[in-house]
Coordinates of C-alpha atoms in Angstrom, one line a residue:
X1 CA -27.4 -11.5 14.7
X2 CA -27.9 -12.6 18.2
X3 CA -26.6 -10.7 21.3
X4 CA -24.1 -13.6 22.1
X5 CA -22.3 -12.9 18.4
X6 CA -23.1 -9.2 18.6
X7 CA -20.9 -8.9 21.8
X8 CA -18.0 -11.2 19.6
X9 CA -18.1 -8.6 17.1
X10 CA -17.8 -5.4 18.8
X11 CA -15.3 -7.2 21.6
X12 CA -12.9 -8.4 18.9
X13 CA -13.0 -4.8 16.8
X14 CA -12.2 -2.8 19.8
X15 CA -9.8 -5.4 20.9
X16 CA -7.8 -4.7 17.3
X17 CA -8.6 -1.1 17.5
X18 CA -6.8 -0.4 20.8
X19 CA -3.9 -2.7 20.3
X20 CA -3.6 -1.2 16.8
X21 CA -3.9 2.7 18.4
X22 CA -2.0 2.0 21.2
X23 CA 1.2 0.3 19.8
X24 CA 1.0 2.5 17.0
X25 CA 1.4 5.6 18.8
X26 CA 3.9 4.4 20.6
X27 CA 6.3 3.8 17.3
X28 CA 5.5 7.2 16.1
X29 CA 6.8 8.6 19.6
X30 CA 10.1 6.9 18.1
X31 CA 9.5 8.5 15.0
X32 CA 8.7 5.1 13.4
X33 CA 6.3 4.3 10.8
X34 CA 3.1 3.9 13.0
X35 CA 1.8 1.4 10.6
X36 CA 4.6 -1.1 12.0
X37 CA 3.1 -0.7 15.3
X38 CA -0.4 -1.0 14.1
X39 CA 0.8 -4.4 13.1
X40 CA 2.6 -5.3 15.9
X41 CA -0.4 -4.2 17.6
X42 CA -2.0 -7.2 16.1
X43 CA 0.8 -9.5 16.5
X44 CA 0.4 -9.1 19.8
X45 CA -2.9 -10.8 19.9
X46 CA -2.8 -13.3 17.5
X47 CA -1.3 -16.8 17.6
X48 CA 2.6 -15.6 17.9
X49 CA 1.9 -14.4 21.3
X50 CA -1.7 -14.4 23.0
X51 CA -1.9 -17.8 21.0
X52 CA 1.3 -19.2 23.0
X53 CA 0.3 -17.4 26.5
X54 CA -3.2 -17.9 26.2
X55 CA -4.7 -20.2 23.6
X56 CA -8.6 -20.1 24.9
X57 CA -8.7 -16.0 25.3
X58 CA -7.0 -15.9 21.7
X59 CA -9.6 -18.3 20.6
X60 CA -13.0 -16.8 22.1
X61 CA -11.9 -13.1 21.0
X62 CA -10.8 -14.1 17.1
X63 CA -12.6 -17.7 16.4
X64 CA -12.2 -18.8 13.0
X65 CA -15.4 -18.7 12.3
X66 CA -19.0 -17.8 12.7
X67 CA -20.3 -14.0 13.4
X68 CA -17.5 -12.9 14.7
X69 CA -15.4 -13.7 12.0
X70 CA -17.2 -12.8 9.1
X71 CA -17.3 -9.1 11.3
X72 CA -13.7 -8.3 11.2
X73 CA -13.1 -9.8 8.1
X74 CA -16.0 -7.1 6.7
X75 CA -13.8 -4.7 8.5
X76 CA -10.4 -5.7 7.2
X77 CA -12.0 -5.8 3.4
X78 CA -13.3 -2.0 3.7
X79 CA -10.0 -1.0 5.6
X80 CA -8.2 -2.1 2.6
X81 CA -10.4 -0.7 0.1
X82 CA -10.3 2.6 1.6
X83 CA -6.5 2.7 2.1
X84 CA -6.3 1.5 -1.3
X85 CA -8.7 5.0 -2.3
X86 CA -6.8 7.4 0.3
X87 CA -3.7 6.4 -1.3
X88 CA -4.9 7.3 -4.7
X89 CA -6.1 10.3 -3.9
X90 CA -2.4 11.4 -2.3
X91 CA -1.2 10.1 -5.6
X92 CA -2.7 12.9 -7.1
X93 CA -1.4 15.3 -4.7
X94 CA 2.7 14.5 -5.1
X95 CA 3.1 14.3 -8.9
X96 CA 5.7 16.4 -10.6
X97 CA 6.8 16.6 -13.8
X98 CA 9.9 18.1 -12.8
X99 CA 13.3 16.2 -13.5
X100 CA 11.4 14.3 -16.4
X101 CA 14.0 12.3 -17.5
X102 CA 15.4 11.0 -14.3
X103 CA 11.6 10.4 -13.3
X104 CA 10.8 8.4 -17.1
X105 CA 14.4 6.7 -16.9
X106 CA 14.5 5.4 -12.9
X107 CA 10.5 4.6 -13.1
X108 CA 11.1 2.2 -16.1
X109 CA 14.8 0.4 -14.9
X110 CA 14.0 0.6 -11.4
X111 CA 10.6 -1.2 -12.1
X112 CA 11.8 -3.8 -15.2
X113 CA 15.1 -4.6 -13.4
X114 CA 13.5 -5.8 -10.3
X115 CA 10.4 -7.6 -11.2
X116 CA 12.5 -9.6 -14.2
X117 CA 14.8 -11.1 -11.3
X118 CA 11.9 -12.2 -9.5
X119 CA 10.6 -14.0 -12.4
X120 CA 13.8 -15.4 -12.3
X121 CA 13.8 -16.0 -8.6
X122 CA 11.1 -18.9 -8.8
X123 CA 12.9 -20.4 -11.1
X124 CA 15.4 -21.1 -8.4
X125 CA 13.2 -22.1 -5.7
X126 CA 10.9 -24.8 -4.7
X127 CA 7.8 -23.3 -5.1
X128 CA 5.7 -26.0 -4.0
X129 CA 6.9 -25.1 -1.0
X130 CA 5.4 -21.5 -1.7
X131 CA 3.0 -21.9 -3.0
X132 CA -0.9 -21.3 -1.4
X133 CA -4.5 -23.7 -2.1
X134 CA -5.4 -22.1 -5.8
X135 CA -1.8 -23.9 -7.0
X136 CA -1.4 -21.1 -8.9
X137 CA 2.4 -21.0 -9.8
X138 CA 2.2 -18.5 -12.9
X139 CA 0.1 -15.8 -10.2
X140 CA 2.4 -16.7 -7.9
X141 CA 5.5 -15.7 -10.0
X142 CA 3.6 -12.7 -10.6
X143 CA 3.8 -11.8 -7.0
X144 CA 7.1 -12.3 -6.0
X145 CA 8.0 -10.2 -8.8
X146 CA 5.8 -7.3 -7.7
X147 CA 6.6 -7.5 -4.1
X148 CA 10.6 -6.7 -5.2
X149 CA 9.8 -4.1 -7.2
X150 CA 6.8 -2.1 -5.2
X151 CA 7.7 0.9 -3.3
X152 CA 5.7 3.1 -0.4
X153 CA 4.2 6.3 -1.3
X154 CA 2.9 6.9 2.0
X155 CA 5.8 5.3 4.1
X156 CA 8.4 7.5 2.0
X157 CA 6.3 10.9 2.3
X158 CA 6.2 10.2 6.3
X159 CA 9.8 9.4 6.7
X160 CA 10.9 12.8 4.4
X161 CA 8.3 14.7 6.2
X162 CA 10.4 13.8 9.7
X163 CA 13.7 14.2 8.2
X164 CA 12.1 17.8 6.5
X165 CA 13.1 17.5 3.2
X166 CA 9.3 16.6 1.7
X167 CA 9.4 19.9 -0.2
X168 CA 12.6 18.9 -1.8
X169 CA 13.5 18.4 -5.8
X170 CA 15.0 15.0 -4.1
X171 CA 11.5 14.3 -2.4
X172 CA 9.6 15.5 -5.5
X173 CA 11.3 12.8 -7.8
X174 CA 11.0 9.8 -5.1
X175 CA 7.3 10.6 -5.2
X176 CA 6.7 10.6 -9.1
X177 CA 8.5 7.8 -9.8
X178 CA 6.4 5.7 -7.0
X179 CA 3.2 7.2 -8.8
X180 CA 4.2 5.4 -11.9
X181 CA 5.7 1.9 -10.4
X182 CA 3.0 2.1 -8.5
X183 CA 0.3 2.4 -11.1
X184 CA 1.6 -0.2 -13.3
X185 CA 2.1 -2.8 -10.7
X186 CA -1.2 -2.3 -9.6
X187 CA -2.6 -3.0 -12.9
X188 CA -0.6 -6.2 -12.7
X189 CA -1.5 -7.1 -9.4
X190 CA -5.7 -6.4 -10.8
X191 CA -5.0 -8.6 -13.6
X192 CA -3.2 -12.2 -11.6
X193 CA -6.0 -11.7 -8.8
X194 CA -8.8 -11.8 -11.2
X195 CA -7.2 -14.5 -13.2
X196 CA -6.8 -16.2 -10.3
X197 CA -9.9 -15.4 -8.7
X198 CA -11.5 -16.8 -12.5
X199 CA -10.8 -20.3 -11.8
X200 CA -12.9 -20.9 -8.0
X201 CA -15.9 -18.3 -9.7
X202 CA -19.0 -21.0 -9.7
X203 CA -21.5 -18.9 -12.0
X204 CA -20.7 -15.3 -11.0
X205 CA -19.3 -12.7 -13.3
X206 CA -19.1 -11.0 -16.5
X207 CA -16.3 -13.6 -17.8
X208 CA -18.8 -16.9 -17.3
X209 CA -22.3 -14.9 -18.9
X210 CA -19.9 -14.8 -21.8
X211 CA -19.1 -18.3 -21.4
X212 CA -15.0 -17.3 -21.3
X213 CA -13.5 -20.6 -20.0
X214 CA -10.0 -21.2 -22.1
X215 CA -7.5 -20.2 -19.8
X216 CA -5.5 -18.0 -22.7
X217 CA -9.2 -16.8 -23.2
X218 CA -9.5 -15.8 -19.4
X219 CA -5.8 -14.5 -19.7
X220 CA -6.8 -12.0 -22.6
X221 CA -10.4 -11.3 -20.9
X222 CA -8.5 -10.0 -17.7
X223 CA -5.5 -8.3 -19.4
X224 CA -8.1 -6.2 -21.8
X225 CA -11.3 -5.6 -18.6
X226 CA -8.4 -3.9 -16.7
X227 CA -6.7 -2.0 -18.9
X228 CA -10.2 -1.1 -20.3
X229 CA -11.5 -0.4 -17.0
X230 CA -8.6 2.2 -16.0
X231 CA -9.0 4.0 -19.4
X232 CA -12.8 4.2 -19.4
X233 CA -12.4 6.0 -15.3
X234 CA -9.4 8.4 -16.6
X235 CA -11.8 9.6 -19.3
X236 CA -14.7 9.9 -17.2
X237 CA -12.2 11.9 -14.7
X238 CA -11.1 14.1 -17.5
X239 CA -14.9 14.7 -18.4
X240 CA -15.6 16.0 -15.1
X241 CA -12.5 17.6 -14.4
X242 CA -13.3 19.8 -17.9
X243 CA -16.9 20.6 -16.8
X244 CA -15.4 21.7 -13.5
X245 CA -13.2 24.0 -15.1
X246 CA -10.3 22.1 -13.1
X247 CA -11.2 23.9 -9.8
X248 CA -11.4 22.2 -7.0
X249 CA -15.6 21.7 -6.5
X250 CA -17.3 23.2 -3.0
X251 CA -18.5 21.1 -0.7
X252 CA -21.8 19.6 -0.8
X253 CA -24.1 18.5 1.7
X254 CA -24.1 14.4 1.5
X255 CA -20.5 14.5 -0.4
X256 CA -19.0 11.9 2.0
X257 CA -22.1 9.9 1.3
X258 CA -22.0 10.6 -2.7
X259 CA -18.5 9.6 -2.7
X260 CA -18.8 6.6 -0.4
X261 CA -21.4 5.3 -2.7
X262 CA -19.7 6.2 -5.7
X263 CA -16.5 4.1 -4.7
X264 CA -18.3 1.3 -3.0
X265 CA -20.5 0.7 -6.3
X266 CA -17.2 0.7 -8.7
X267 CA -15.9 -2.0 -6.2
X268 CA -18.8 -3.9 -6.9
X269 CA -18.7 -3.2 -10.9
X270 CA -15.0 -4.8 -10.5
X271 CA -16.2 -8.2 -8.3
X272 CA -18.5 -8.4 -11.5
X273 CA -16.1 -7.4 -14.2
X274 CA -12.8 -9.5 -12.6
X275 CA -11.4 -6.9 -12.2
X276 CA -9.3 -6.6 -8.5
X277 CA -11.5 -4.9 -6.1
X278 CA -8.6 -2.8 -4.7
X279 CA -7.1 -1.9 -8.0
X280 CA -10.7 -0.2 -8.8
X281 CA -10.5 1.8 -5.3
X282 CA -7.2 2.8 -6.7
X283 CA -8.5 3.8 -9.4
X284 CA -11.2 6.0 -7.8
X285 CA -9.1 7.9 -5.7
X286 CA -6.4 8.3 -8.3
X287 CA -9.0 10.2 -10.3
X288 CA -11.0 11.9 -7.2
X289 CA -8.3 14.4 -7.1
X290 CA -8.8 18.2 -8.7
X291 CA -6.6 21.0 -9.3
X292 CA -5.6 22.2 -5.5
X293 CA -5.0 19.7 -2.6
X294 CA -7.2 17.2 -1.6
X295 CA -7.3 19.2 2.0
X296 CA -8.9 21.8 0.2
X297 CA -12.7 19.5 0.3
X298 CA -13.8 19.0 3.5
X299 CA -15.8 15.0 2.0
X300 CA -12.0 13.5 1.2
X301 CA -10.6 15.1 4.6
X302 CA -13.5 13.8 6.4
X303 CA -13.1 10.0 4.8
X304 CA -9.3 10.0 5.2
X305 CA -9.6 11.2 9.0
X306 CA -12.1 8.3 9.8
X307 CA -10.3 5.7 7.8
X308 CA -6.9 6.8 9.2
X309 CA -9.0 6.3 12.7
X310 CA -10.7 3.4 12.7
X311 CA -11.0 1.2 9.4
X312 CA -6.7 1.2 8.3
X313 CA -5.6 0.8 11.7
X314 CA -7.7 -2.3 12.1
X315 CA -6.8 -3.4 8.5
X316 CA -3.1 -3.3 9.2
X317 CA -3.7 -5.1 12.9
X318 CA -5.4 -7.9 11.1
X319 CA -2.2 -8.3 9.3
X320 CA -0.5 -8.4 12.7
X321 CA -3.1 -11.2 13.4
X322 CA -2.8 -13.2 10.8
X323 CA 0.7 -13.8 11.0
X324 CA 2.2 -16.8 13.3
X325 CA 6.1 -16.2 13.7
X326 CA 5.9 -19.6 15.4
X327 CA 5.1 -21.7 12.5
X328 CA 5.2 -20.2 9.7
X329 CA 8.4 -17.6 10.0
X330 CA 11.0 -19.4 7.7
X331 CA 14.0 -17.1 9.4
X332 CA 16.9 -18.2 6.6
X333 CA 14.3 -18.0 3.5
X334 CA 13.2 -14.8 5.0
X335 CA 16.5 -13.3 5.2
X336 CA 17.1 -14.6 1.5
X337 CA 14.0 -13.2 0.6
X338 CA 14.5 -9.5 1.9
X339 CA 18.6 -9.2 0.8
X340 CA 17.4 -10.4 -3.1
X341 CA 15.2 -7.5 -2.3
X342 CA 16.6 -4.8 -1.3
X343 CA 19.9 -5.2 -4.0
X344 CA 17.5 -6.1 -6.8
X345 CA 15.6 -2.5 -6.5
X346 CA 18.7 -0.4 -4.6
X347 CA 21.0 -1.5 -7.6
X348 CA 18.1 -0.8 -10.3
X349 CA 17.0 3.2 -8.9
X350 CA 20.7 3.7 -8.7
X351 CA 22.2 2.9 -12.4
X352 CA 18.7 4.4 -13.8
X353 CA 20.0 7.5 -11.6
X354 CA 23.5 7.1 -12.5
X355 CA 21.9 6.7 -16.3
X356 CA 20.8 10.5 -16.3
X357 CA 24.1 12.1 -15.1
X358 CA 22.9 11.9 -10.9
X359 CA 25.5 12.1 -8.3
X360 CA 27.0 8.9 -6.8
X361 CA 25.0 10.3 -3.9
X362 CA 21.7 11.6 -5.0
X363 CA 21.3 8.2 -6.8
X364 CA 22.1 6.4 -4.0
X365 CA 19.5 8.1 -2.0
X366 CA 17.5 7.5 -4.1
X367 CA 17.8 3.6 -4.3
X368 CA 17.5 3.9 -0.3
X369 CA 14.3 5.9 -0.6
X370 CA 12.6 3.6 -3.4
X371 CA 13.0 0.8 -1.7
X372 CA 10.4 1.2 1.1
X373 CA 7.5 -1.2 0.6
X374 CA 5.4 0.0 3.1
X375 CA 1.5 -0.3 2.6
X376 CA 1.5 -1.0 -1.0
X377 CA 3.8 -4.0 -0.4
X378 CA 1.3 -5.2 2.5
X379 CA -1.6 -5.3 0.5
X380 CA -0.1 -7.2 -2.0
X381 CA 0.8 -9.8 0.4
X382 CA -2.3 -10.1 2.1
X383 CA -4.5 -9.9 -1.0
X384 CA -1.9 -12.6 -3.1
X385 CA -3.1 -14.6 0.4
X386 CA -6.2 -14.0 0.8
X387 CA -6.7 -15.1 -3.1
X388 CA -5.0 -18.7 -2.2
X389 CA -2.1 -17.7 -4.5
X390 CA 0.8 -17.8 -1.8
X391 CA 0.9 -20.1 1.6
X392 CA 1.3 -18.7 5.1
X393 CA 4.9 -19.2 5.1
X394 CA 5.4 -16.6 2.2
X395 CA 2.7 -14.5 3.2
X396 CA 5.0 -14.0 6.2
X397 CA 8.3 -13.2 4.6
X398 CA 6.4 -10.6 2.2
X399 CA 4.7 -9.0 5.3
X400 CA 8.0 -8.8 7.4
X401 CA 9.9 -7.6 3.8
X402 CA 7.6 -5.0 3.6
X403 CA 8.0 -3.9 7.2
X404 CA 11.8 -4.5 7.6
X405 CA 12.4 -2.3 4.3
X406 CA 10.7 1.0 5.4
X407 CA 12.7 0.5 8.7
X408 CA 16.3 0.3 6.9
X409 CA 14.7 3.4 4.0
X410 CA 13.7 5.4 6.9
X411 CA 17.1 4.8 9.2
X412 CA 19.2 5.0 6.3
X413 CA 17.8 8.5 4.9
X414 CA 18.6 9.4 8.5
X415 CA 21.8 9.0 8.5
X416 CA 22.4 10.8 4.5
X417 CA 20.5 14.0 6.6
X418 CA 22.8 14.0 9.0
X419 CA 25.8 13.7 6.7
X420 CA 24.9 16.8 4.6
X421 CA 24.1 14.3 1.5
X422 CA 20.7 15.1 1.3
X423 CA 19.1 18.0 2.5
X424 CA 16.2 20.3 1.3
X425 CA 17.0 22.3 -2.1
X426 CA 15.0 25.5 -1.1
X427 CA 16.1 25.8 2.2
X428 CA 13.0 25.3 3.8
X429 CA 14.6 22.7 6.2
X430 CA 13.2 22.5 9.8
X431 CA 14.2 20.6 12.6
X432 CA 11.9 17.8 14.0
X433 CA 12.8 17.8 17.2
X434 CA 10.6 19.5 20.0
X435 CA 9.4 23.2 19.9
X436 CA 10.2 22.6 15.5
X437 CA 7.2 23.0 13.3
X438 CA 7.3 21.1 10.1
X439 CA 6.0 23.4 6.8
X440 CA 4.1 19.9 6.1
X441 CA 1.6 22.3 3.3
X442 CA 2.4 19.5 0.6
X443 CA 1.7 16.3 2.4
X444 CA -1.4 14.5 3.0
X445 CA -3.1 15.2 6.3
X446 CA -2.4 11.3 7.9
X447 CA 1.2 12.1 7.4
X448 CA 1.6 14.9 9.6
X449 CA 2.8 14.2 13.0
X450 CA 0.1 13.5 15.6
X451 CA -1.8 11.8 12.7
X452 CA -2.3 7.9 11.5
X453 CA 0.4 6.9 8.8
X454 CA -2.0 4.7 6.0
X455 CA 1.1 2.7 5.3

């Protein structure tokens, strides 16, 4: 790399890095989800505004090419991957198997409900007008359906943790039942981006040694690799976790590194397989965790705290970046978009609720809590574009869906605190507001205050 593209690189990473900072302290001041800001941070420099204000500066610090593109876009790829991992791990960490019916019940209606009406959703649009270069209308469908029904772990635990009610029975059931939407849509998600990703392979991967070209054949091939390949990983994790007795392992010198290599070489082992790169650093992080919190080993604090620093924040700016409000913001479709949305999953959580004897207003908290998108509904937009699956004009109204819904969970939990309808069950309620410590012992380290929220 010459010194010319060298100083591209480095200018355009710290360029992201300081917008994404910056901006994104600046929400959680406001007690906002900083990964909005992170965003906005990038928006900022992209084509909605530096590209109106000043074309040639937005051109020589992000070109579409060369170097210095192929250097954030190695960035972005890892920043994903690893929030894709952190957020496995704090998987691990919230899962209760109290309220088991509510949990099984809400988990399975507010999941089925939503993603059948987007199915029928496409149905009723154009969606050549949708849809991105692969031309892809089946992976497509798959999308839109999964964007309606995903919800935010780490969005939700942030804005609980603010309003003080993360060591609640209420916050304990909001956080199982995204564990398990969130598992099985990701194992959807794997699947359409590998079938997807199937049809532009020219020679590469495990599907075309075994000369799988029928597209039912690639269909089956993708369904039965990722199912295969999330088994095959629990089972290892048991293993270990058995020879570890289920305590929680002492650090090691060259952990981080151990780890690091053990995650990046399963992301490779997926690229191979078909499987969805991001679904197998899921994967590893969902089974990284031991008995005891993940605070407890110093290698997964160390590779949250540097991803939270520097690879998410630049993730979620090039997010920010990519978007062009300009041209490809579609306001009324938009609007459409995020009210199908929000009633398809609010409605859902809330008769699964109302299913298992709930209040009127615990399940109506509930449908406001579970219907924060957050990260999860972020990287399925920019991964369904990325793959060629939907066009810029859609990968806009799921980014500002995802975004606008953790605004209107996180306001609208606000106001149910203040009310009296929802408030901590063991009393352990603390004020947020200055000189207040929050008992934050059961949430991840990025979503204490002070700290980067991973989305």
């Amino acid at each position: 790399m010459a010194s010319a593209e060298l100083f591209e690189v480095v200018v355009g990473l710290v360029s992201l890095l300081l917008a994404a900072h910056l901006v994104g302290r600046l929400f959680a001041r406001f007690r906002q989800p900083s990964v909005v800001g992170e965003i906005l941070g990038g928006l900022l420099l992209g084509p909605t505004v530096l590209g109106q204000l000043a074309p040639d500066a937005q051109r020589f610090l992000f070109p579409t090419g060369g170097a210095a593109a192929v250097g954030v876009s190695l960035v972005y790829q890892l920043g994903m991957l690893l929030l894709m991992f952190t957020a496995g791990v704090e998987m691990r960490t919230v899962f209760s198997r109290e309220n088991r019916a509510t949990v099984a019940v809400v988990s399975v209606v507010g999941m089925l409900v939503p993603f059948g009406i987007g199915l029928l959703m496409v149905t009723a649009i154009d969606t050549t007008a949708l849809v991105g270069p692969a031309n892809d209308v089946t992976g497509l469908t798959l999308m839109i359906a999964c964007a309606i029904a995903v919800t935010s772990i780490p969005v939700i635990s942030r804005i609980m943790l603010d309003l003080g009610i993360i060591r609640s029975r209420f916050a304990r059931m909001v956080l199982s039942v995204a564990v398990l939407e969130d598992i099985v849509l990701n194992v959807i998600i794997s699947i359409t981006l590998g079938m997807v990703a199937a049809r532009g392979d020219e020679g590469f991967g495990l599907a075309v040694l075994l000369g799988i070209d029928a597209t039912a054949a690639r269909a089956v091939y993708h369904v039965v690799v990722s199912l295969a390949f999330f088994a095959a990983t629990a089972m290892v994790a048991a293993w270990i976790r058995r020879g570890t007795g289920g305590r929680p392992p002492r650090s090691r010198p060259g952990e981080v590194a151990g780890r690091m290599t053990v995650l990046l070489s399963v992301v490779a082992l997926c690229v191979f397989l078909g499987v969805a790169p991001i679904f197998g650093a899921f994967v590893v992080g969902l089974m990284s965790g031991r008995r005891g919190r993940p605070d407890d080993n110093e290698a997964l604090v160390s590779i949250r705290r540097f991803s939270s620093g520097f690879f998410i924040p630049i993730y979620f700016a090039v997010v920010g970046l990519k978007l062009d409000l300009v041209h490809a913001l579609d306001p009324w479709f938009t609007a459409g978009f995020v009210l199908v949305a929000c009633v398809a999953k609010g409605a859902s959580v809330y008769l699964g609720a109302r299913m298992t004897h709930r209040s009127t207003s615990e399940s109506a908290n509930l449908a406001l809590a579970l219907n924060a998108r957050g990260g999860p509904g972020i990287v399925l937009a920019t991964v369904a574009y990325d793959a060629g699956i939907v066009n810029e004009s859609l990968f806009t109204t799921l980014i500002l869906t995802a975004v606008g819904t953790s605004q209107l969970a996180g306001w609208a939990l606000e106001v149910a605190v203040r009310r009296g309808t929802l408030q901590a069950d063991d009393n352990t309620r603390v004020p947020t507001g200055p000189g207040n410590v929050v008992d934050d012992s059961h949430v991840p380290a990025e979503h204490t205050p002070g700290n980067a929220v991973v989305g």
